[in-house]
mmCIF file of C-alpha atoms and ligand atoms in Angstrom:
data_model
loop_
_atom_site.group_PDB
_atom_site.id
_atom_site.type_symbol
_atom_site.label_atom_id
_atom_site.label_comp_id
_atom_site.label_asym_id
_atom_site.label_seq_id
_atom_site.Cartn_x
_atom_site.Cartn_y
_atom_site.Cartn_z
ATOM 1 C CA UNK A 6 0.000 0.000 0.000
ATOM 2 C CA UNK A 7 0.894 3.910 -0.266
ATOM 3 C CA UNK A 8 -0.308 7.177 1.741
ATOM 4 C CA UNK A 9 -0.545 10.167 -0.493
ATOM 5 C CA UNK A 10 2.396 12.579 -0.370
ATOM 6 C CA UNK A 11 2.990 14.702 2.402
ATOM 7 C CA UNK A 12 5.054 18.428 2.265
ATOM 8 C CA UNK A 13 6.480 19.899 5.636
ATOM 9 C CA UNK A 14 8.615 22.063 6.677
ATOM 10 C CA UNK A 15 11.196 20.925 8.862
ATOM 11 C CA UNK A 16 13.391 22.692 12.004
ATOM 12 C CA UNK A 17 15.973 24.126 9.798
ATOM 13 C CA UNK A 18 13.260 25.712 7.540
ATOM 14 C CA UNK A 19 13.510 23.291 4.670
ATOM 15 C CA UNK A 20 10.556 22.645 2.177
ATOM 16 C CA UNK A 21 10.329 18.516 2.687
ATOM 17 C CA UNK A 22 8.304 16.084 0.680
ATOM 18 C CA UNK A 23 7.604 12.487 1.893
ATOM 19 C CA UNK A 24 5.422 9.717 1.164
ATOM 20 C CA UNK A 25 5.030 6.596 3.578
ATOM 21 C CA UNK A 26 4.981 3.248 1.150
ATOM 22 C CA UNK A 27 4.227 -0.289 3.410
ATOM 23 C CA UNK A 28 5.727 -3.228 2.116
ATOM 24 C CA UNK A 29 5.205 -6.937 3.103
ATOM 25 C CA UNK A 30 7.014 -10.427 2.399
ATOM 26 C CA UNK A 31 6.485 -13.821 2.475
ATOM 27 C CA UNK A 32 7.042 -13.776 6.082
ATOM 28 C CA UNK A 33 3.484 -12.381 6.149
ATOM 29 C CA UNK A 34 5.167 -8.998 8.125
ATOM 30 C CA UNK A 35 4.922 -5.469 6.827
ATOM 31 C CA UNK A 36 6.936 -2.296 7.615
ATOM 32 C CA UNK A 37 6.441 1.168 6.411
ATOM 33 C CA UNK A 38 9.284 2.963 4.770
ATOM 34 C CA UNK A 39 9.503 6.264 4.115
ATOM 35 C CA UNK A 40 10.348 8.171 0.710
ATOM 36 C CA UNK A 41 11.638 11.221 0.628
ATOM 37 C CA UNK A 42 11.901 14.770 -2.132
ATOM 38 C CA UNK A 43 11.699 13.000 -6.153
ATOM 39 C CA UNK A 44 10.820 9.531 -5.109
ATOM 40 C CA UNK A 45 7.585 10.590 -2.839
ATOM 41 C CA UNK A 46 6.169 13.291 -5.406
ATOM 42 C CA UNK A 47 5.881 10.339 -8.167
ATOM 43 C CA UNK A 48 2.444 10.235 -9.217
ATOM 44 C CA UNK A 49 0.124 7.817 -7.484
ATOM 45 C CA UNK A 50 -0.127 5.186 -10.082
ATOM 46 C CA UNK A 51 3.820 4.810 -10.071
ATOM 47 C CA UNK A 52 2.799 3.368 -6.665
ATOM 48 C CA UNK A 53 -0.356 1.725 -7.684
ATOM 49 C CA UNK A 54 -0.429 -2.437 -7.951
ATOM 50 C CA UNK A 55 3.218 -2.294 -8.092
ATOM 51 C CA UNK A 56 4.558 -5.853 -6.503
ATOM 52 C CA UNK A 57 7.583 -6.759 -6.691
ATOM 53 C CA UNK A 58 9.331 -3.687 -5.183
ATOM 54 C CA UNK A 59 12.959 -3.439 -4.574
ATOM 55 C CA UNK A 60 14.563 -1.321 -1.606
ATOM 56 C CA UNK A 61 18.268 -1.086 -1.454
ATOM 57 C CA UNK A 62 19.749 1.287 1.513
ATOM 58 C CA UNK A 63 16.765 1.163 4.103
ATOM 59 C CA UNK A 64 17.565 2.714 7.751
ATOM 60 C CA UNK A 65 15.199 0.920 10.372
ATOM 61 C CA UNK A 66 15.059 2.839 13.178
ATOM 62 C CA UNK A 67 12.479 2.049 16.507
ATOM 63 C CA UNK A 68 10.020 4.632 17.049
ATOM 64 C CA UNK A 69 6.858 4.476 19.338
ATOM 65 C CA UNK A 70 6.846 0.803 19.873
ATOM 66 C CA UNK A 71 7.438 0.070 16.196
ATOM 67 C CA UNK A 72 9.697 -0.484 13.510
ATOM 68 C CA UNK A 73 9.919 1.287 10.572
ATOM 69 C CA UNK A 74 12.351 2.225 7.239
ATOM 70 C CA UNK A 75 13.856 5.621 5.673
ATOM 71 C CA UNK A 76 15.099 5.271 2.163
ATOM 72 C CA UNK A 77 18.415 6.935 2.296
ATOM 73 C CA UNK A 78 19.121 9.149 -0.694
ATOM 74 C CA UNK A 79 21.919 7.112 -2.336
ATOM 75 C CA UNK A 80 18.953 4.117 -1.526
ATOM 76 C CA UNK A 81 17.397 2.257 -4.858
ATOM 77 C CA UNK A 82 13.742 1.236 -5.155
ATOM 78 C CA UNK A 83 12.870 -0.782 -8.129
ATOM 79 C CA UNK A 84 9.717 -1.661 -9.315
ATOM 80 C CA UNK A 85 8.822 -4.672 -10.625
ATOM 81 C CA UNK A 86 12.716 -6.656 -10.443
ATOM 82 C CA UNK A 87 13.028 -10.089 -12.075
ATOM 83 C CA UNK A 88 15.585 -11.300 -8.811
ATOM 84 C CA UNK A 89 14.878 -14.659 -7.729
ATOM 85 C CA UNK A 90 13.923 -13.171 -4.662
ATOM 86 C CA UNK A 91 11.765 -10.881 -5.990
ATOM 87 C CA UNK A 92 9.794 -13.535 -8.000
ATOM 88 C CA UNK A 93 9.489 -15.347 -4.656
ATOM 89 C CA UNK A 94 7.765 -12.534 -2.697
ATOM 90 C CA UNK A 95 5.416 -12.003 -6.094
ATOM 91 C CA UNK A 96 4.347 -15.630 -6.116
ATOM 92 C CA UNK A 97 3.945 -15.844 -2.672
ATOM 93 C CA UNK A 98 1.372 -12.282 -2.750
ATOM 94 C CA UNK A 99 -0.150 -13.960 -5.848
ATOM 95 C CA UNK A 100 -0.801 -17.417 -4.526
ATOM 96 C CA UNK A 101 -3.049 -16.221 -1.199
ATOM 97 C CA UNK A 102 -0.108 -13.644 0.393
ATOM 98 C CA UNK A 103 -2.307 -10.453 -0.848
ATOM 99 C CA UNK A 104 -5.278 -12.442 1.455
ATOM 100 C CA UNK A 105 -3.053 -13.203 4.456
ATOM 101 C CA UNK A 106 -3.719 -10.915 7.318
ATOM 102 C CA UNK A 107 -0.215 -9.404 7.885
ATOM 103 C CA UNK A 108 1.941 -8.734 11.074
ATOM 104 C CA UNK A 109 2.739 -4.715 10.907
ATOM 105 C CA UNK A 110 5.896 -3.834 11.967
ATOM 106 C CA UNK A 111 5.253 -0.234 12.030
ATOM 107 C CA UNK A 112 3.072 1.948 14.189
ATOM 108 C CA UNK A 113 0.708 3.871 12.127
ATOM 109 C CA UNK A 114 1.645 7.506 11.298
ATOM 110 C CA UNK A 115 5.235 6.344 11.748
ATOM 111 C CA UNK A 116 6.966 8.738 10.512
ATOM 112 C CA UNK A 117 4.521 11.428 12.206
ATOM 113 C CA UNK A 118 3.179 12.349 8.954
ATOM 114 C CA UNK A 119 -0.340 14.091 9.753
ATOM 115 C CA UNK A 120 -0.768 11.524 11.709
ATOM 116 C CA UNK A 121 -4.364 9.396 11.753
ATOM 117 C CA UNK A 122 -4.465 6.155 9.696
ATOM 118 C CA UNK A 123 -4.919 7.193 5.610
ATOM 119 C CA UNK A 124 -6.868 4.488 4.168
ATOM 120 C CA UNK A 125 -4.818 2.286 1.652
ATOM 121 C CA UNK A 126 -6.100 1.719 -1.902
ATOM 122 C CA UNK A 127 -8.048 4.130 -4.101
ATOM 123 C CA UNK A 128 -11.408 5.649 -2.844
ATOM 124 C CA UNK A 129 -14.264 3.901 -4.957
ATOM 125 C CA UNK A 130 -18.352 3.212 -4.542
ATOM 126 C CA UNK A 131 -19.608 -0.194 -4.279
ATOM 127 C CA UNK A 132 -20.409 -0.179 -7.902
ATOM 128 C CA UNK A 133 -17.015 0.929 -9.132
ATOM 129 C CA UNK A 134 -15.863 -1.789 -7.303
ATOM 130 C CA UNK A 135 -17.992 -3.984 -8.681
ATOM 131 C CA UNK A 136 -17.416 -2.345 -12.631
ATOM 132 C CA UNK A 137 -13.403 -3.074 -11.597
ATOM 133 C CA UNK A 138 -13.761 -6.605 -10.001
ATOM 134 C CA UNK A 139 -15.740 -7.650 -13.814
ATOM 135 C CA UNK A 140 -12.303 -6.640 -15.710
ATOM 136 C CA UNK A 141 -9.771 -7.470 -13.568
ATOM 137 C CA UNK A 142 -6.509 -9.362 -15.032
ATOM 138 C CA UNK A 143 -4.086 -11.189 -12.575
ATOM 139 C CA UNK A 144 -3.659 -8.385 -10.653
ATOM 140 C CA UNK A 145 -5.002 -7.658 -7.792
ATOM 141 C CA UNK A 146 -7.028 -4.588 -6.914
ATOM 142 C CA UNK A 147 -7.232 -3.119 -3.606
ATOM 143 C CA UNK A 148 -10.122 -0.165 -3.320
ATOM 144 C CA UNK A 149 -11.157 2.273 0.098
ATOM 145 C CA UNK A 150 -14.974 2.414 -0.068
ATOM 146 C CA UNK A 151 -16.977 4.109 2.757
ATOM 147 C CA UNK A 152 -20.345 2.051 3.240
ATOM 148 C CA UNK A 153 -22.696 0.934 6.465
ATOM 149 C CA UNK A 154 -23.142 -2.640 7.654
ATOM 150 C CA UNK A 155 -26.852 -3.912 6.249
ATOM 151 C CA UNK A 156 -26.878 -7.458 7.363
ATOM 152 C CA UNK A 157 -24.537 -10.330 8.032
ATOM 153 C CA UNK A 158 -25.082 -13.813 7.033
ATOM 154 C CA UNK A 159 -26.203 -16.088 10.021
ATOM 155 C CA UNK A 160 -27.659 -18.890 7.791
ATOM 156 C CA UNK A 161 -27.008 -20.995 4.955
ATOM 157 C CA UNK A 162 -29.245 -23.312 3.589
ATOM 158 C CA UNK A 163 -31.666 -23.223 6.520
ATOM 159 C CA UNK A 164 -28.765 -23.906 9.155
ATOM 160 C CA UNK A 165 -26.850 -21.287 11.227
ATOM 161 C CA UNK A 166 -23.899 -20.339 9.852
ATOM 162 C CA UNK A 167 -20.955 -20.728 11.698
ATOM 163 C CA UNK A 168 -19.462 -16.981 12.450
ATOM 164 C CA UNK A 169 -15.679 -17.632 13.600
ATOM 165 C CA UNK A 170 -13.387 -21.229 13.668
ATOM 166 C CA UNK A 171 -10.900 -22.524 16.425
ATOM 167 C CA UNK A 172 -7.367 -21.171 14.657
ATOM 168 C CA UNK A 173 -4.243 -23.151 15.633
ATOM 169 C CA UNK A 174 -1.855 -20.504 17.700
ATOM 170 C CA UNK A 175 1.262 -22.424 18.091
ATOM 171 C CA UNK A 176 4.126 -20.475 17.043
ATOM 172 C CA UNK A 177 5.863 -21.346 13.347
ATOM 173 C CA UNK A 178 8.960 -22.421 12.780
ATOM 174 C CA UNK A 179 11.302 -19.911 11.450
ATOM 175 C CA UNK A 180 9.190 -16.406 12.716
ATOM 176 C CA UNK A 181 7.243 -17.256 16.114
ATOM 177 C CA UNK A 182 4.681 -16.361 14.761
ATOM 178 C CA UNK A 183 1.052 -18.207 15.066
ATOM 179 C CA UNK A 184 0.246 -20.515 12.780
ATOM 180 C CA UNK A 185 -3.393 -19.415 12.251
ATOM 181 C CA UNK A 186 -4.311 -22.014 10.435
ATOM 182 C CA UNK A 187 -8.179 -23.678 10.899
ATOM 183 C CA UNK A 188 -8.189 -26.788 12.729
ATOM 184 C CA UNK A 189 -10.433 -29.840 12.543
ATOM 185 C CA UNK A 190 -12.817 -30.367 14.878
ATOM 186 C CA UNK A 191 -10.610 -32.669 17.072
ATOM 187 C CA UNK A 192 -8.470 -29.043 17.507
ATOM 188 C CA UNK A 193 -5.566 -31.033 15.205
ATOM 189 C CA UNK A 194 -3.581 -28.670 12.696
ATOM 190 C CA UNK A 195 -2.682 -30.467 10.431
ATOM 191 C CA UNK A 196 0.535 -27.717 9.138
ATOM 192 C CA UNK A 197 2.323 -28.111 12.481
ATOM 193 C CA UNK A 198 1.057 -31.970 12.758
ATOM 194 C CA UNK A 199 -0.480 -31.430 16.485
ATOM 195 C CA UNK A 200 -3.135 -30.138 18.683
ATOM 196 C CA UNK A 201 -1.796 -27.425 20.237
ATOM 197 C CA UNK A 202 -3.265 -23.532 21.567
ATOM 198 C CA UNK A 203 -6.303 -22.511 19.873
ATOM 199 C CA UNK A 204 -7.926 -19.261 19.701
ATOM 200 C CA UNK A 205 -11.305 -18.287 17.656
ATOM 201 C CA UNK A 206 -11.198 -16.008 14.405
ATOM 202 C CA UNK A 207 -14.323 -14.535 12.558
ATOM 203 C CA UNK A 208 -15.119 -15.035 9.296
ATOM 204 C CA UNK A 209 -18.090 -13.846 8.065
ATOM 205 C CA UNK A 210 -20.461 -12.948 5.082
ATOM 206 C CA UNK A 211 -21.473 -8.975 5.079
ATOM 207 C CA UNK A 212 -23.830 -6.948 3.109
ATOM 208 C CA UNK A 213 -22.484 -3.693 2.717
ATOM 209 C CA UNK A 214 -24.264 -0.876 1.433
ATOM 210 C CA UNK A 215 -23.530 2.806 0.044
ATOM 211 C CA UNK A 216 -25.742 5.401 -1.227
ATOM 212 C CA UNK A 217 -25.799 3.477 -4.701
ATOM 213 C CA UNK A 218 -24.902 -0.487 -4.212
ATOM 214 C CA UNK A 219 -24.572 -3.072 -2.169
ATOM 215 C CA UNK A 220 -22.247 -5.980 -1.907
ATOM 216 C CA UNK A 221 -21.774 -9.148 0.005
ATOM 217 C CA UNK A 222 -18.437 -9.618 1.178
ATOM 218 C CA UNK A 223 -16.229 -12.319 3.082
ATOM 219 C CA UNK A 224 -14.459 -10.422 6.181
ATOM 220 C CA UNK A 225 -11.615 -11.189 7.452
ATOM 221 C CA UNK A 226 -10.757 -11.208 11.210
ATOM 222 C CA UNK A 227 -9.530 -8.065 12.255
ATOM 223 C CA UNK A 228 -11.961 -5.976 9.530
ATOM 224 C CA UNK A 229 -14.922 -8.300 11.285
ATOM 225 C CA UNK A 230 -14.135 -7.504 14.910
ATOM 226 C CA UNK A 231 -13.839 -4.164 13.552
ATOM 227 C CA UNK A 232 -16.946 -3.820 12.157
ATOM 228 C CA UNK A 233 -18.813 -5.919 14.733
ATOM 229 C CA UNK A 234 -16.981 -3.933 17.782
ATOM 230 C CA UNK A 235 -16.858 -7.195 18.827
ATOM 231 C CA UNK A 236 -13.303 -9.720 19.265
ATOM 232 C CA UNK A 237 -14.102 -13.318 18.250
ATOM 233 C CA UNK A 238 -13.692 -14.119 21.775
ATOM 234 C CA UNK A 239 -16.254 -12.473 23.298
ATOM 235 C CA UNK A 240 -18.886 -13.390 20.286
ATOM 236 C CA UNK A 241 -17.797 -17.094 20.820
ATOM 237 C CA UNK A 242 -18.883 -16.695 25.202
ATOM 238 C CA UNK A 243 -22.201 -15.062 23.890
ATOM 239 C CA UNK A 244 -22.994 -17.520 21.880
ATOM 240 C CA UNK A 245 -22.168 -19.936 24.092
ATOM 241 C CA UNK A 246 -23.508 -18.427 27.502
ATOM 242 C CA UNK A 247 -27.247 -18.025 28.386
ATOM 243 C CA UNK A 248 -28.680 -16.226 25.725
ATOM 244 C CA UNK A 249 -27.152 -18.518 23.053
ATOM 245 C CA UNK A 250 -26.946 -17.868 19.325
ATOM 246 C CA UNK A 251 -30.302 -15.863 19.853
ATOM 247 C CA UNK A 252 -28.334 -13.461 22.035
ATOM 248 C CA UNK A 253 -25.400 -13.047 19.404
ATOM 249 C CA UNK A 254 -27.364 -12.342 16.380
ATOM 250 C CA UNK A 255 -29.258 -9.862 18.453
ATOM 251 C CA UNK A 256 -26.132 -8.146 19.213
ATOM 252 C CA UNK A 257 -25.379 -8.189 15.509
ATOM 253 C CA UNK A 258 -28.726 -6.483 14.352
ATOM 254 C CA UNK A 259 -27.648 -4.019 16.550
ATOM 255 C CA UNK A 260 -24.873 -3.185 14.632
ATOM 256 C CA UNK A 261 -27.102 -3.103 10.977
ATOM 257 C CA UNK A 262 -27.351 0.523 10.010
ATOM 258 C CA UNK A 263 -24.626 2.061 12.547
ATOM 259 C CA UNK A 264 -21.694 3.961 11.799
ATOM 260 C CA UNK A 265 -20.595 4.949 8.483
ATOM 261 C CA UNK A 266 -16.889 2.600 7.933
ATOM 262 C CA UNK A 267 -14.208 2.998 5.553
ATOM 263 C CA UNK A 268 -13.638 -0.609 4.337
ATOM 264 C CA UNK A 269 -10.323 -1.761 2.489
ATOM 265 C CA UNK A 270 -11.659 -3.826 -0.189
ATOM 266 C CA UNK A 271 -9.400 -6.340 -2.411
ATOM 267 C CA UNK A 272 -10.442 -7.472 -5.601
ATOM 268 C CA UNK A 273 -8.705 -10.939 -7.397
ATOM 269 C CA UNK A 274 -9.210 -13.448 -9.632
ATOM 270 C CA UNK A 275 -9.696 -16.917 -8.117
ATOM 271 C CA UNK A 276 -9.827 -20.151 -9.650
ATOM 272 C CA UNK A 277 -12.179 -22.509 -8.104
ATOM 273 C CA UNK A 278 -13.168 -26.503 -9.653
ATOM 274 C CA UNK A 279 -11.453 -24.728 -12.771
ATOM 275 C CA UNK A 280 -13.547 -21.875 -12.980
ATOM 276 C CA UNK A 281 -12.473 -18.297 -12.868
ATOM 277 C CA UNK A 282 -13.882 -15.836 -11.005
ATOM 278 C CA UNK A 283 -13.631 -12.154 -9.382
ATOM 279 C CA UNK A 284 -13.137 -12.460 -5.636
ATOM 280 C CA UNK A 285 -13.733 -9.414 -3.802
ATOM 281 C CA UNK A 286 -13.203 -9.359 0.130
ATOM 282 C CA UNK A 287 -12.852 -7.024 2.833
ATOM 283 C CA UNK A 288 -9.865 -6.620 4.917
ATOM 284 C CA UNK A 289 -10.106 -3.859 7.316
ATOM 285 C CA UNK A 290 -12.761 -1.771 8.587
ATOM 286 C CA UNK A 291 -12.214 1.316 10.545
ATOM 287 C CA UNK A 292 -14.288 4.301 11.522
ATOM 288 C CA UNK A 293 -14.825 7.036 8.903
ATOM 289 C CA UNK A 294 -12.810 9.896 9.153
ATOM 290 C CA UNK A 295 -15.614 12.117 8.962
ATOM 291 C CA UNK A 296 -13.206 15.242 8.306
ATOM 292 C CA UNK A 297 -11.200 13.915 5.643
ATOM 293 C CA UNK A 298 -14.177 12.171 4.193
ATOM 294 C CA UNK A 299 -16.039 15.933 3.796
ATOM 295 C CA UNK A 300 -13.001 17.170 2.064
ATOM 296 C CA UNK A 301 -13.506 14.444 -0.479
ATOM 297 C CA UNK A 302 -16.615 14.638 -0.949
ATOM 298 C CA UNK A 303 -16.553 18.279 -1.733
ATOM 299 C CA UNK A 304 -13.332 18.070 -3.540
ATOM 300 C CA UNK A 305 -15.990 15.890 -5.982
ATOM 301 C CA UNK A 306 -18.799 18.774 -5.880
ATOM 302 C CA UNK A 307 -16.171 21.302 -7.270
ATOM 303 C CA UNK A 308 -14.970 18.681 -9.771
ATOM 304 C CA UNK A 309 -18.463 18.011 -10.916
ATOM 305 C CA UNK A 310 -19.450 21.828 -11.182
ATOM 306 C CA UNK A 311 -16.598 22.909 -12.706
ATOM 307 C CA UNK A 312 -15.544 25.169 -9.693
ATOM 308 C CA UNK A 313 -12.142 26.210 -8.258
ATOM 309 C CA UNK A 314 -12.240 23.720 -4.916
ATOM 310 C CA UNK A 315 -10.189 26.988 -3.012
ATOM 311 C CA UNK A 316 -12.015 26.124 0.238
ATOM 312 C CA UNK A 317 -11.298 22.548 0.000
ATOM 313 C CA UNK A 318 -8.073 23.153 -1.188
ATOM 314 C CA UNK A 319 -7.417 25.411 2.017
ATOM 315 C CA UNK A 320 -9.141 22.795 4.279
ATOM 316 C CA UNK A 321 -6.418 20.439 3.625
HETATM 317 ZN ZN1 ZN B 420 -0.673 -24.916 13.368
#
């Protein structure tokens, strides 16, 4: 992902442009790096869908609790290298790695840039994500829509439909990380070949709606405790305790209508019993920045009439 360019002016009185980029490998771990002058004023699409990436002279330094990378000036970032290891990272985002949920390195706002999470991927309605997701190649497509929660899917087929599965958390070889694979109903994983710690994740079916569309999508995890305000913990005790499933899709119709959420949307191509289809799933979910949200949206007005957007210009 990218956040949109950023010009400061720093101690010394120098005019400064940067541009926060976060990258990710195959050990499903991302950092933010930071570009700086040339490099961060490149237009947006230079940034846009761009995997592999290259980064050659990368300072890591600790800040708030985090991790994260300058790009020196005598640095090198190259789009789209043909190194072995390059190819490796591209296969793995290819094969599933653009779906994994991914261990940040980085505190958000980093570098201190205007702080405030930016939403990653371009802004787009339901619909244009659904126009995109209809001709998309073998890329894959991520999109920053701002919609409400309609409904979420607690049957299929007449039965109730499972909301979150027992995820294996013993640490992986190599990383330490968990393993987070689902495990069969014994609580055996069968990637690390024993029943080991467990610990629920959601996954469920949402309809999401905006002013002109609507759109089922899977959710992830975080995005689903997110836009449930609830952790997959304590919807697994409600379900189980007193009230019983009764009690936890009350809670959820609760939720139908609420606040308006900025979504991170990612659109692929999956092949499933040797068909090929558009796969479009949601990945985060935050509150809307209402602020930033306004400026948009009358950023658009001007466009539309034709005006000179000074005051949203000035706003920003
Ligand atoms: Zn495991």
């Amino acid at each position: 992902g990218f956040r949109p360019p950023f010009a400061f002016t720093s101690k010394d009185g120098k005019e400064l442009v940067k541009r926060e980029i976060i990258v990710a490998d195959d050990t499903a771990t991302s950092m933010t790096v930071t570009l700086w002058g040339e490099r961060a004023k490149q237009d947006d699409s230079v940034f846009e869908k761009r995997v592999p990436v290259c980064l050659k002279g990368v300072l890591v330094k600790e800040w708030n609790g985090g991790r994260s990378g300058s790009l020196q000036e005598t640095g090198d970032l190259v789009f789209d290298s043909k190194l072995p290891e390059a190819q490796r990272v591209q296969q793995w985002w290819s094969q599933g790695g653009a779906n994994q949920s991914l261990v940040a390195l980085s505190q958000d706002g980093a570098g201190g840039a205007g702080g405030g999470r930016a939403p990653s991927g371009k802004a787009a309605t339901l619909e244009e994500v659904r126009q995109h997701a209809e001709m998309l190649g073998t890329s894959v497509e991520t999109f920053s829509c701002v919609c409400r929660l309609a409904l979420v899917q607690t049957k299929k087929q007449g039965e109730a439909q499972p909301l979150s599965y027992m995820a294996c958390q013993e640490p992986k070889e190599g990383n330490g990380r968990p393993c987070n694979r689902r495990l069969d109903e014994s609580g055996f994983c069968a990637s690390c070949n024993r029943a080991g710690k467990a610990a629920p994740r959601l996954n469920i079916r949402c309809r999401f709606v905006d002013f002109g569309d609507s759109a089922w999508l899977t959710t992830f995890h975080e995005a689903a405790q997110s836009v449930l305000e609830l952790s997959a913990d304590e919807a697994k005790c409600i379900e189980q305790g007193e009230g019983g499933r009764e009690a936890l899709e009350g809670i959820l119709r609760a939720k139908y209508f609420g606040q308006p959420l900025q979504l991170g949307v990612r659109a692929k191509l999956d092949t499933y019993n040797g068909d090929t289809r558009p796969n479009v799933t949601c990945f985060d979910a935050r509150p809307v920045q209402r602020g930033v949200h306004g400026r948009a949206l009358l950023r658009d007005i001007h466009s539309m009439l034709g005006t000179t957007p000074a005051a949203a210009m000035a706003a920003q």
